[in-house]
């Protein structure tokens, strides 16, 4: 039976394809605060009635901010966990509770160690019991929940394959708490935490779908564009064991909590005009027309009144009168995004160009979050800016040191050793740093955090690669800046929050160069990654510096990181590349040798970075071509940021 709790909120009735109540927040931080508030309400309500609150908890990157907010509520607002009993969804098997990747350790670090919860009230599936004892353990785990009257709320994340808990595709709706073999997508997504795929356990103990479905309230959180596709399938698709999260469509009191990025594939976001009245501003018209053209596989200028009417766009037609006029407006606006002069063309009118013609020679500052994002994401544009005579600077925001393999570090230490021996170079400081690094690496355990000496070696390896790229593109070494932002320097995937020192470093370089153009990695959607933190530092710096006179003449262009591209209707500058330029960019990317041939954080994409970049740039060119524009080999795309 569903308990009528304060947590149950009435959803606004709206016509949509969504089969689960869904709430979309501006970002993960806002969404997480709302979820923490809901949990706090349940804790207080249960406490008031003299009963313990029984919480079902999840791990992974998604709920971290919820836990941080709960800790804040405990410390600042006195929320007590004395009467709270928790049951976690899962644990890898086998897994020692103190291992870096253990969910036992995760929960202690992210929540339990910071609130007044009794250790005996915290339940997490075992990672250590022998196989033959697991069945009993799982049965008892479920029995304990039942004895307490069931879970008051279950918090869930969602895997890119649709798993909830570790109920992988194929899990049945009545599946029990059990040992589960992990899906390859799950293992690839976890590879970052374990260093490499082969070290990711093949199995895990997970609460079954049945126990999740029996929770009185279920809240599933999903943040980031990498979750957008599976969220669409779980919310709008048919219920199927292929996407276990789709079972939640049958739960009586569930809600999906999303940020804009994870909601971006929902039909209500992709084609809002089908569900509600929309304001037909330029952006919305562009979105509708490009969408129509691509879904009908027709170039824009061939779209007819009938196409508009038959595809839910009669309202737009009514506003404009004729398809011909709308087509032309959108076509021209897209045409004006295409330019081979990303720094502006001084010998031509700039009335219909994305960049100003003057000053003819611009000071350009490219921010690169990692040492290779500049060349991977905008290598063609970087080269053109240099070739067209602009004064181009690159600021590498972080050292990127955790992405260098141990073996690579040892190779460089050996090189230095041989070099120094050959030339009788004796240097005490050198000896200490490199010997320390070598000694550590030769005994390093799996996933052990590198000591500073090793991080230093790895950092200078990446610096050298970035310098090589800049030399290759043709900028002087005085224009290459390594910012080594401190938030990044933990030696682990988990970074520190953005601090004042980081913002100062970024502000200082802007103030020093006084750029006419800034290029930054605009991964607005990435909820916890380095790119987002690096971008936040730039946005904050722009805010602080905006009153400076030189900032009046500074335009900011955002490029996307290695993973995704802007939607076609968002693009404001499209820089085409010839096959030769594509090849040149590839050679620029090759300078990053430590990132070739299987990198430390391969993630779920087995392609190398140059392949990803080329696929993405040719896909953008292909889209333009499909819409009726000239056929280019590749295109790099940018969106302007107004501060
Ligand atoms: C974690 C769990 C998993 C994760 C899911 C998403 O306890 O059961 O289902 O919620 O894999 O992981 P993140 O949040 O890291 O994307």
PDB file of N, CA and C in Angstrom, residues 96-171:
ATOM      1  N   UNK A  96      36.827  -5.775  -0.754  1.00  0.00           N
ATOM      2  CA  UNK A  96      37.118  -5.481   0.655  1.00  0.00           C
ATOM      3  C   UNK A  96      36.485  -4.128   1.010  1.00  0.00           C
ATOM      4  N   UNK A  97      35.903  -4.018   2.204  1.00  0.00           N
ATOM      5  CA  UNK A  97      35.181  -2.765   2.515  1.00  0.00           C
ATOM      6  C   UNK A  97      36.062  -1.516   2.535  1.00  0.00           C
ATOM      7  N   UNK A  98      37.386  -1.697   2.746  1.00  0.00           N
ATOM      8  CA  UNK A  98      38.227  -0.487   2.803  1.00  0.00           C
ATOM      9  C   UNK A  98      38.901  -0.184   1.457  1.00  0.00           C
ATOM     10  N   UNK A  99      38.627  -0.985   0.434  1.00  0.00           N
ATOM     11  CA  UNK A  99      39.240  -0.714  -0.881  1.00  0.00           C
ATOM     12  C   UNK A  99      38.715   0.619  -1.425  1.00  0.00           C
ATOM     13  N   UNK A 100      39.537   1.265  -2.245  1.00  0.00           N
ATOM     14  CA  UNK A 100      39.165   2.601  -2.754  1.00  0.00           C
ATOM     15  C   UNK A 100      37.821   2.551  -3.485  1.00  0.00           C
ATOM     16  N   UNK A 101      37.553   1.457  -4.189  1.00  0.00           N
ATOM     17  CA  UNK A 101      36.329   1.408  -5.004  1.00  0.00           C
ATOM     18  C   UNK A 101      35.142   0.807  -4.258  1.00  0.00           C
ATOM     19  N   UNK A 102      35.346   0.424  -3.004  1.00  0.00           N
ATOM     20  CA  UNK A 102      34.260  -0.236  -2.284  1.00  0.00           C
ATOM     21  C   UNK A 102      33.119   0.741  -1.994  1.00  0.00           C
ATOM     22  N   UNK A 103      31.893   0.242  -2.114  1.00  0.00           N
ATOM     23  CA  UNK A 103      30.731   1.082  -1.799  1.00  0.00           C
ATOM     24  C   UNK A 103      30.575   1.277  -0.292  1.00  0.00           C
ATOM     25  N   UNK A 104      31.169   0.362   0.508  1.00  0.00           N
ATOM     26  CA  UNK A 104      31.201   0.569   1.960  1.00  0.00           C
ATOM     27  C   UNK A 104      32.004   1.832   2.251  1.00  0.00           C
ATOM     28  N   UNK A 105      33.173   1.892   1.629  1.00  0.00           N
ATOM     29  CA  UNK A 105      34.044   3.050   1.857  1.00  0.00           C
ATOM     30  C   UNK A 105      33.387   4.324   1.314  1.00  0.00           C
ATOM     31  N   UNK A 106      32.784   4.208   0.149  1.00  0.00           N
ATOM     32  CA  UNK A 106      32.110   5.346  -0.465  1.00  0.00           C
ATOM     33  C   UNK A 106      31.087   5.947   0.500  1.00  0.00           C
ATOM     34  N   UNK A 107      30.244   5.086   1.073  1.00  0.00           N
ATOM     35  CA  UNK A 107      29.173   5.588   1.940  1.00  0.00           C
ATOM     36  C   UNK A 107      29.730   6.233   3.204  1.00  0.00           C
ATOM     37  N   UNK A 108      30.821   5.653   3.721  1.00  0.00           N
ATOM     38  CA  UNK A 108      31.429   6.258   4.909  1.00  0.00           C
ATOM     39  C   UNK A 108      31.944   7.654   4.562  1.00  0.00           C
ATOM     40  N   UNK A 109      32.668   7.717   3.444  1.00  0.00           N
ATOM     41  CA  UNK A 109      33.290   8.995   3.074  1.00  0.00           C
ATOM     42  C   UNK A 109      32.261  10.045   2.666  1.00  0.00           C
ATOM     43  N   UNK A 110      31.221   9.594   1.966  1.00  0.00           N
ATOM     44  CA  UNK A 110      30.272  10.575   1.418  1.00  0.00           C
ATOM     45  C   UNK A 110      29.173  10.966   2.402  1.00  0.00           C
ATOM     46  N   UNK A 111      28.877  10.064   3.386  1.00  0.00           N
ATOM     47  CA  UNK A 111      27.763  10.398   4.290  1.00  0.00           C
ATOM     48  C   UNK A 111      27.982   9.961   5.741  1.00  0.00           C
ATOM     49  N   UNK A 112      28.135   8.646   5.941  1.00  0.00           N
ATOM     50  CA  UNK A 112      28.048   8.115   7.301  1.00  0.00           C
ATOM     51  C   UNK A 112      29.029   8.750   8.287  1.00  0.00           C
ATOM     52  N   UNK A 113      30.269   9.015   7.843  1.00  0.00           N
ATOM     53  CA  UNK A 113      31.271   9.566   8.764  1.00  0.00           C
ATOM     54  C   UNK A 113      30.948  11.001   9.180  1.00  0.00           C
ATOM     55  N   UNK A 114      29.994  11.629   8.522  1.00  0.00           N
ATOM     56  CA  UNK A 114      29.754  13.054   8.774  1.00  0.00           C
ATOM     57  C   UNK A 114      28.416  13.345   9.447  1.00  0.00           C
ATOM     58  N   UNK A 115      27.642  12.287   9.740  1.00  0.00           N
ATOM     59  CA  UNK A 115      26.359  12.499  10.417  1.00  0.00           C
ATOM     60  C   UNK A 115      26.269  11.562  11.623  1.00  0.00           C
ATOM     61  N   UNK A 116      25.251  11.781  12.471  1.00  0.00           N
ATOM     62  CA  UNK A 116      25.169  10.982  13.702  1.00  0.00           C
ATOM     63  C   UNK A 116      24.357   9.702  13.491  1.00  0.00           C
ATOM     64  N   UNK A 117      24.809   8.901  12.530  1.00  0.00           N
ATOM     65  CA  UNK A 117      24.112   7.627  12.297  1.00  0.00           C
ATOM     66  C   UNK A 117      24.890   6.504  12.991  1.00  0.00           C
ATOM     67  N   UNK A 118      24.165   5.579  13.601  1.00  0.00           N
ATOM     68  CA  UNK A 118      24.849   4.476  14.288  1.00  0.00           C
ATOM     69  C   UNK A 118      25.339   3.470  13.246  1.00  0.00           C
ATOM     70  N   UNK A 119      26.601   3.039  13.348  1.00  0.00           N
ATOM     71  CA  UNK A 119      27.137   2.106  12.348  1.00  0.00           C
ATOM     72  C   UNK A 119      26.262   0.859  12.174  1.00  0.00           C
ATOM     73  N   UNK A 120      25.656   0.395  13.297  1.00  0.00           N
ATOM     74  CA  UNK A 120      24.839  -0.838  13.167  1.00  0.00           C
ATOM     75  C   UNK A 120      23.542  -0.581  12.399  1.00  0.00           C
ATOM     76  N   UNK A 121      23.212   0.681  12.166  1.00  0.00           N
ATOM     77  CA  UNK A 121      22.004   0.998  11.389  1.00  0.00           C
ATOM     78  C   UNK A 121      22.272   1.091   9.883  1.00  0.00           C
ATOM     79  N   UNK A 122      23.554   0.958   9.513  1.00  0.00           N
ATOM     80  CA  UNK A 122      23.908   1.100   8.090  1.00  0.00           C
ATOM     81  C   UNK A 122      24.114  -0.289   7.481  1.00  0.00           C
ATOM     82  N   UNK A 123      23.301  -0.625   6.511  1.00  0.00           N
ATOM     83  CA  UNK A 123      23.412  -1.946   5.870  1.00  0.00           C
ATOM     84  C   UNK A 123      23.834  -1.791   4.418  1.00  0.00           C
ATOM     85  N   UNK A 124      24.842  -2.589   4.066  1.00  0.00           N
ATOM     86  CA  UNK A 124      25.317  -2.569   2.678  1.00  0.00           C
ATOM     87  C   UNK A 124      25.564  -4.022   2.279  1.00  0.00           C
ATOM     88  N   UNK A 125      25.163  -4.439   1.081  1.00  0.00           N
ATOM     89  CA  UNK A 125      25.431  -5.827   0.684  1.00  0.00           C
ATOM     90  C   UNK A 125      26.909  -6.176   0.851  1.00  0.00           C
ATOM     91  N   UNK A 126      27.154  -7.422   1.143  1.00  0.00           N
ATOM     92  CA  UNK A 126      28.527  -7.853   1.430  1.00  0.00           C
ATOM     93  C   UNK A 126      29.361  -8.007   0.158  1.00  0.00           C
ATOM     94  N   UNK A 127      30.643  -7.723   0.300  1.00  0.00           N
ATOM     95  CA  UNK A 127      31.558  -8.001  -0.803  1.00  0.00           C
ATOM     96  C   UNK A 127      32.575  -9.036  -0.396  1.00  0.00           C
ATOM     97  N   UNK A 128      32.423  -9.564   0.838  1.00  0.00           N
ATOM     98  CA  UNK A 128      33.483 -10.417   1.380  1.00  0.00           C
ATOM     99  C   UNK A 128      33.048 -11.836   1.742  1.00  0.00           C
ATOM    100  N   UNK A 129      31.749 -12.070   1.895  1.00  0.00           N
ATOM    101  CA  UNK A 129      31.318 -13.415   2.321  1.00  0.00           C
ATOM    102  C   UNK A 129      31.663 -14.452   1.255  1.00  0.00           C
ATOM    103  N   UNK A 130      31.987 -15.688   1.663  1.00  0.00           N
ATOM    104  CA  UNK A 130      32.226 -16.714   0.643  1.00  0.00           C
ATOM    105  C   UNK A 130      30.953 -16.969  -0.162  1.00  0.00           C
ATOM    106  N   UNK A 131      31.159 -17.412  -1.397  1.00  0.00           N
ATOM    107  CA  UNK A 131      30.044 -17.630  -2.334  1.00  0.00           C
ATOM    108  C   UNK A 131      28.884 -18.416  -1.722  1.00  0.00           C
ATOM    109  N   UNK A 132      29.229 -19.508  -1.009  1.00  0.00           N
ATOM    110  CA  UNK A 132      28.165 -20.394  -0.527  1.00  0.00           C
ATOM    111  C   UNK A 132      27.292 -19.730   0.541  1.00  0.00           C
ATOM    112  N   UNK A 133      27.771 -18.619   1.098  1.00  0.00           N
ATOM    113  CA  UNK A 133      26.963 -17.981   2.145  1.00  0.00           C
ATOM    114  C   UNK A 133      26.126 -16.816   1.597  1.00  0.00           C
ATOM    115  N   UNK A 134      26.306 -16.537   0.321  1.00  0.00           N
ATOM    116  CA  UNK A 134      25.654 -15.348  -0.240  1.00  0.00           C
ATOM    117  C   UNK A 134      24.134 -15.449  -0.277  1.00  0.00           C
ATOM    118  N   UNK A 135      23.624 -16.622  -0.652  1.00  0.00           N
ATOM    119  CA  UNK A 135      22.174 -16.765  -0.806  1.00  0.00           C
ATOM    120  C   UNK A 135      21.465 -16.428   0.503  1.00  0.00           C
ATOM    121  N   UNK A 136      22.002 -16.940   1.600  1.00  0.00           N
ATOM    122  CA  UNK A 136      21.391 -16.673   2.914  1.00  0.00           C
ATOM    123  C   UNK A 136      21.495 -15.189   3.230  1.00  0.00           C
ATOM    124  N   UNK A 137      22.676 -14.635   2.969  1.00  0.00           N
ATOM    125  CA  UNK A 137      22.873 -13.211   3.248  1.00  0.00           C
ATOM    126  C   UNK A 137      21.796 -12.383   2.526  1.00  0.00           C
ATOM    127  N   UNK A 138      21.583 -12.689   1.242  1.00  0.00           N
ATOM    128  CA  UNK A 138      20.644 -11.908   0.426  1.00  0.00           C
ATOM    129  C   UNK A 138      19.224 -12.032   0.964  1.00  0.00           C
ATOM    130  N   UNK A 139      18.863 -13.247   1.357  1.00  0.00           N
ATOM    131  CA  UNK A 139      17.525 -13.474   1.913  1.00  0.00           C
ATOM    132  C   UNK A 139      17.339 -12.636   3.179  1.00  0.00           C
ATOM    133  N   UNK A 140      18.352 -12.683   4.029  1.00  0.00           N
ATOM    134  CA  UNK A 140      18.254 -11.942   5.294  1.00  0.00           C
ATOM    135  C   UNK A 140      18.214 -10.437   5.057  1.00  0.00           C
ATOM    136  N   UNK A 141      18.932 -10.013   4.029  1.00  0.00           N
ATOM    137  CA  UNK A 141      18.960  -8.566   3.707  1.00  0.00           C
ATOM    138  C   UNK A 141      17.529  -8.089   3.423  1.00  0.00           C
ATOM    139  N   UNK A 142      16.831  -8.858   2.594  1.00  0.00           N
ATOM    140  CA  UNK A 142      15.450  -8.488   2.257  1.00  0.00           C
ATOM    141  C   UNK A 142      14.540  -8.606   3.478  1.00  0.00           C
ATOM    142  N   UNK A 143      14.771  -9.660   4.284  1.00  0.00           N
ATOM    143  CA  UNK A 143      13.922  -9.873   5.466  1.00  0.00           C
ATOM    144  C   UNK A 143      14.053  -8.706   6.446  1.00  0.00           C
ATOM    145  N   UNK A 144      15.279  -8.203   6.578  1.00  0.00           N
ATOM    146  CA  UNK A 144      15.500  -7.075   7.495  1.00  0.00           C
ATOM    147  C   UNK A 144      14.674  -5.853   7.053  1.00  0.00           C
ATOM    148  N   UNK A 145      14.659  -5.616   5.752  1.00  0.00           N
ATOM    149  CA  UNK A 145      13.894  -4.467   5.238  1.00  0.00           C
ATOM    150  C   UNK A 145      12.406  -4.675   5.523  1.00  0.00           C
ATOM    151  N   UNK A 146      11.940  -5.892   5.251  1.00  0.00           N
ATOM    152  CA  UNK A 146      10.510  -6.183   5.472  1.00  0.00           C
ATOM    153  C   UNK A 146      10.128  -5.999   6.935  1.00  0.00           C
ATOM    154  N   UNK A 147      10.990  -6.525   7.830  1.00  0.00           N
ATOM    155  CA  UNK A 147      10.699  -6.418   9.267  1.00  0.00           C
ATOM    156  C   UNK A 147      10.524  -4.980   9.715  1.00  0.00           C
ATOM    157  N   UNK A 148      11.238  -4.084   9.056  1.00  0.00           N
ATOM    158  CA  UNK A 148      11.153  -2.669   9.435  1.00  0.00           C
ATOM    159  C   UNK A 148       9.971  -1.973   8.751  1.00  0.00           C
ATOM    160  N   UNK A 149       9.197  -2.746   8.010  1.00  0.00           N
ATOM    161  CA  UNK A 149       8.015  -2.164   7.351  1.00  0.00           C
ATOM    162  C   UNK A 149       8.314  -1.632   5.964  1.00  0.00           C
ATOM    163  N   UNK A 150       9.458  -1.977   5.423  1.00  0.00           N
ATOM    164  CA  UNK A 150       9.790  -1.571   4.038  1.00  0.00           C
ATOM    165  C   UNK A 150      10.552  -0.261   3.988  1.00  0.00           C
ATOM    166  N   UNK A 151      11.044   0.041   2.792  1.00  0.00           N
ATOM    167  CA  UNK A 151      11.832   1.269   2.604  1.00  0.00           C
ATOM    168  C   UNK A 151      10.891   2.468   2.467  1.00  0.00           C
ATOM    169  N   UNK A 152      11.153   3.517   3.250  1.00  0.00           N
ATOM    170  CA  UNK A 152      10.323   4.724   3.123  1.00  0.00           C
ATOM    171  C   UNK A 152      10.633   5.441   1.818  1.00  0.00           C
ATOM    172  N   UNK A 153      11.880   5.382   1.433  1.00  0.00           N
ATOM    173  CA  UNK A 153      12.267   5.994   0.159  1.00  0.00           C
ATOM    174  C   UNK A 153      13.475   5.245  -0.397  1.00  0.00           C
ATOM    175  N   UNK A 154      13.483   5.028  -1.676  1.00  0.00           N
ATOM    176  CA  UNK A 154      14.654   4.424  -2.326  1.00  0.00           C
ATOM    177  C   UNK A 154      15.229   5.441  -3.307  1.00  0.00           C
ATOM    178  N   UNK A 155      16.500   5.776  -3.126  1.00  0.00           N
ATOM    179  CA  UNK A 155      17.196   6.673  -4.058  1.00  0.00           C
ATOM    180  C   UNK A 155      17.884   5.794  -5.110  1.00  0.00           C
ATOM    181  N   UNK A 156      17.738   6.174  -6.358  1.00  0.00           N
ATOM    182  CA  UNK A 156      18.370   5.400  -7.430  1.00  0.00           C
ATOM    183  C   UNK A 156      19.154   6.297  -8.380  1.00  0.00           C
ATOM    184  N   UNK A 157      20.233   5.723  -8.938  1.00  0.00           N
ATOM    185  CA  UNK A 157      20.848   6.307 -10.125  1.00  0.00           C
ATOM    186  C   UNK A 157      20.413   5.416 -11.276  1.00  0.00           C
ATOM    187  N   UNK A 158      20.936   5.661 -12.445  1.00  0.00           N
ATOM    188  CA  UNK A 158      20.605   4.791 -13.579  1.00  0.00           C
ATOM    189  C   UNK A 158      21.874   4.579 -14.401  1.00  0.00           C
ATOM    190  N   UNK A 159      22.113   3.342 -14.796  1.00  0.00           N
ATOM    191  CA  UNK A 159      23.282   3.069 -15.637  1.00  0.00           C
ATOM    192  C   UNK A 159      22.964   3.445 -17.078  1.00  0.00           C
ATOM    193  N   UNK A 160      23.994   3.608 -17.887  1.00  0.00           N
ATOM    194  CA  UNK A 160      23.735   3.948 -19.292  1.00  0.00           C
ATOM    195  C   UNK A 160      23.029   2.803 -20.021  1.00  0.00           C
ATOM    196  N   UNK A 161      23.063   1.616 -19.427  1.00  0.00           N
ATOM    197  CA  UNK A 161      22.337   0.486 -20.018  1.00  0.00           C
ATOM    198  C   UNK A 161      20.960   0.327 -19.383  1.00  0.00           C
ATOM    199  N   UNK A 162      20.562   1.251 -18.545  1.00  0.00           N
ATOM    200  CA  UNK A 162      19.227   1.195 -17.942  1.00  0.00           C
ATOM    201  C   UNK A 162      19.173   0.444 -16.622  1.00  0.00           C
ATOM    202  N   UNK A 163      20.344   0.030 -16.089  1.00  0.00           N
ATOM    203  CA  UNK A 163      20.277  -0.718 -14.826  1.00  0.00           C
ATOM    204  C   UNK A 163      19.877   0.179 -13.656  1.00  0.00           C
ATOM    205  N   UNK A 164      19.209  -0.443 -12.688  1.00  0.00           N
ATOM    206  CA  UNK A 164      18.966   0.218 -11.397  1.00  0.00           C
ATOM    207  C   UNK A 164      19.549  -0.709 -10.350  1.00  0.00           C
ATOM    208  N   UNK A 165      20.237  -0.157  -9.338  1.00  0.00           N
ATOM    209  CA  UNK A 165      21.092  -1.017  -8.537  1.00  0.00           C
ATOM    210  C   UNK A 165      22.040  -1.638  -9.541  1.00  0.00           C
ATOM    211  N   UNK A 166      22.397  -2.910  -9.325  1.00  0.00           N
ATOM    212  CA  UNK A 166      23.134  -3.592 -10.386  1.00  0.00           C
ATOM    213  C   UNK A 166      22.220  -4.624 -11.050  1.00  0.00           C
ATOM    214  N   UNK A 167      20.939  -4.276 -11.179  1.00  0.00           N
ATOM    215  CA  UNK A 167      20.023  -5.114 -11.938  1.00  0.00           C
ATOM    216  C   UNK A 167      20.240  -4.796 -13.404  1.00  0.00           C
ATOM    217  N   UNK A 168      21.054  -5.626 -14.023  1.00  0.00           N
ATOM    218  CA  UNK A 168      21.468  -5.368 -15.396  1.00  0.00           C
ATOM    219  C   UNK A 168      20.362  -5.741 -16.373  1.00  0.00           C
ATOM    220  N   UNK A 169      20.460  -5.304 -17.644  1.00  0.00           N
ATOM    221  CA  UNK A 169      19.465  -5.676 -18.630  1.00  0.00           C
ATOM    222  C   UNK A 169      19.231  -7.193 -18.603  1.00  0.00           C
ATOM    223  N   UNK A 170      17.985  -7.584 -18.653  1.00  0.00           N
ATOM    224  CA  UNK A 170      17.645  -9.009 -18.553  1.00  0.00           C
ATOM    225  C   UNK A 170      17.059  -9.331 -17.192  1.00  0.00           C
ATOM    226  N   UNK A 171      17.258  -8.441 -16.209  1.00  0.00           N
ATOM    227  CA  UNK A 171      16.720  -8.698 -14.868  1.00  0.00           C
ATOM    228  C   UNK A 171      15.195  -8.640 -14.919  1.00  0.00           C
TER     229      UNK A 171
END
